[in-house]
C-alpha cells in the first residue's frame, strides 16, 4: 500500500510541475492520464463459497469491495500450478457501487488471488 501512495504522490507532483504557467505554446491538454491504481480489494467485503459438493466456488463482493466499474479478476493459484501453469481464472465487471459476483473452478483449500483493474488499465 505504501508504494501505491508513493505512486499517487509522484503522479500528483509531476502533474503540478507540468502545469506551470508557461506563456508560450498552445492550449491546455487537461490533466494527464490516470496512472493511480485502484485501492486494493476490501477482503472484509468479499465472500467465497465452499466448492463442496462440486468444484466451483462463488466469489461475491458487496458494496465497496472494489472500485466501481473496475474489472475484477480472480485467479486460482493452486489450480494453475496443478494445470501445468495454464491459468485458471475468471473475470467480471463490477457495478458502480463496487459489487460483483463470479464463479471459478476451485477445490477445497485452493488459494485465490483477486485484482481489480480500473477503466484506465491500472491494476490494484
XYZ file of C-alpha atoms in Angstrom:
124
model
C 0.000 0.000 0.000
C 2.881 2.367 0.678
C 4.027 2.011 -2.935
C 0.571 2.956 -4.254
C 0.593 6.045 -2.011
C 4.057 6.910 -3.300
C 2.904 6.432 -6.891
C -0.093 8.710 -6.275
C 2.184 11.291 -4.656
C 4.651 11.156 -7.557
C 1.839 11.442 -10.110
C 0.382 14.454 -8.293
C 3.823 16.061 -8.068
C 4.587 15.573 -11.755
C 1.169 16.909 -12.736
C 1.703 20.003 -10.592
C 5.171 20.511 -12.033
C 3.872 20.113 -15.580
C 1.081 22.656 -15.127
C 3.330 25.662 -14.600
C 2.313 28.954 -16.161
C 4.249 28.914 -19.398
C 3.322 31.775 -21.706
C 4.422 30.016 -24.856
C 2.654 27.344 -26.793
C -0.838 26.091 -27.376
C -3.786 25.339 -25.191
C -4.041 23.023 -22.282
C -4.489 19.340 -22.717
C -6.177 18.982 -19.372
C -4.997 16.608 -16.706
C -2.665 13.783 -17.612
C -3.734 10.159 -17.852
C -4.927 8.266 -14.790
C -1.904 6.337 -13.514
C -3.119 5.702 -9.972
C -4.043 2.072 -9.287
C -7.338 1.464 -7.531
C -7.301 0.642 -3.839
C -6.724 -2.997 -3.010
C -9.947 -5.020 -2.863
C -11.515 -4.918 0.603
C -11.353 -8.567 1.665
C -13.784 -7.907 4.519
C -16.464 -7.196 1.906
C -15.759 -10.285 -0.229
C -17.108 -13.775 0.420
C -16.177 -17.097 -1.170
C -18.453 -20.131 -1.017
C -17.004 -23.558 -0.402
C -16.741 -25.661 -3.586
C -18.434 -28.599 -1.880
C -20.164 -30.689 -3.161
C -18.914 -29.586 -6.622
C -15.769 -27.979 -7.947
C -16.972 -24.384 -8.353
C -16.759 -21.523 -5.880
C -18.788 -18.324 -5.993
C -16.860 -15.109 -5.215
C -19.126 -12.199 -4.235
C -18.194 -8.621 -3.377
C -20.649 -6.335 -1.612
C -20.843 -2.511 -1.854
C -17.348 -1.002 -1.850
C -15.467 -4.299 -2.221
C -13.627 -2.928 -5.279
C -13.510 0.349 -7.189
C -16.778 0.894 -9.031
C -16.820 -0.034 -12.733
C -13.480 -1.859 -12.467
C -12.784 -5.294 -13.922
C -12.407 -7.958 -11.246
C -10.147 -10.928 -11.996
C -9.832 -13.987 -9.764
C -7.033 -16.495 -10.395
C -6.979 -19.916 -8.767
C -3.269 -20.062 -7.911
C -3.236 -23.723 -6.833
C -5.268 -24.977 -9.808
C -2.987 -23.048 -12.165
C 0.021 -24.866 -10.675
C -1.793 -28.223 -10.912
C -2.674 -27.418 -14.531
C 0.951 -27.065 -15.642
C 0.943 -23.270 -15.450
C -2.136 -22.734 -17.609
C -4.067 -20.020 -15.790
C -7.384 -20.917 -14.174
C -9.174 -17.585 -13.906
C -12.500 -15.795 -14.136
C -13.324 -12.123 -14.527
C -16.317 -9.818 -14.451
C -17.138 -6.140 -14.416
C -18.002 -4.530 -11.088
C -21.081 -2.362 -10.736
C -20.744 1.339 -9.984
C -21.030 0.641 -6.248
C -18.146 -1.863 -6.356
C -20.273 -5.013 -6.185
C -19.528 -8.117 -8.239
C -20.226 -11.841 -8.465
C -18.403 -14.577 -10.368
C -17.793 -18.326 -10.355
C -14.416 -20.057 -10.594
C -13.240 -23.667 -10.656
C -11.770 -24.495 -7.246
C -11.113 -27.309 -4.815
C -11.422 -27.026 -1.062
C -8.314 -25.198 0.238
C -7.289 -23.604 -3.077
C -5.666 -20.163 -2.865
C -7.452 -17.497 -4.901
C -5.893 -14.206 -5.984
C -8.143 -11.212 -6.719
C -7.254 -7.995 -8.546
C -9.282 -5.011 -9.726
C -8.351 -3.044 -12.835
C -9.832 0.419 -13.305
C -11.107 1.836 -16.572
C -7.682 3.389 -17.315
C -5.994 -0.026 -17.058
C -4.397 0.443 -13.618
C -4.341 -2.772 -11.572
C -4.681 -2.972 -7.805
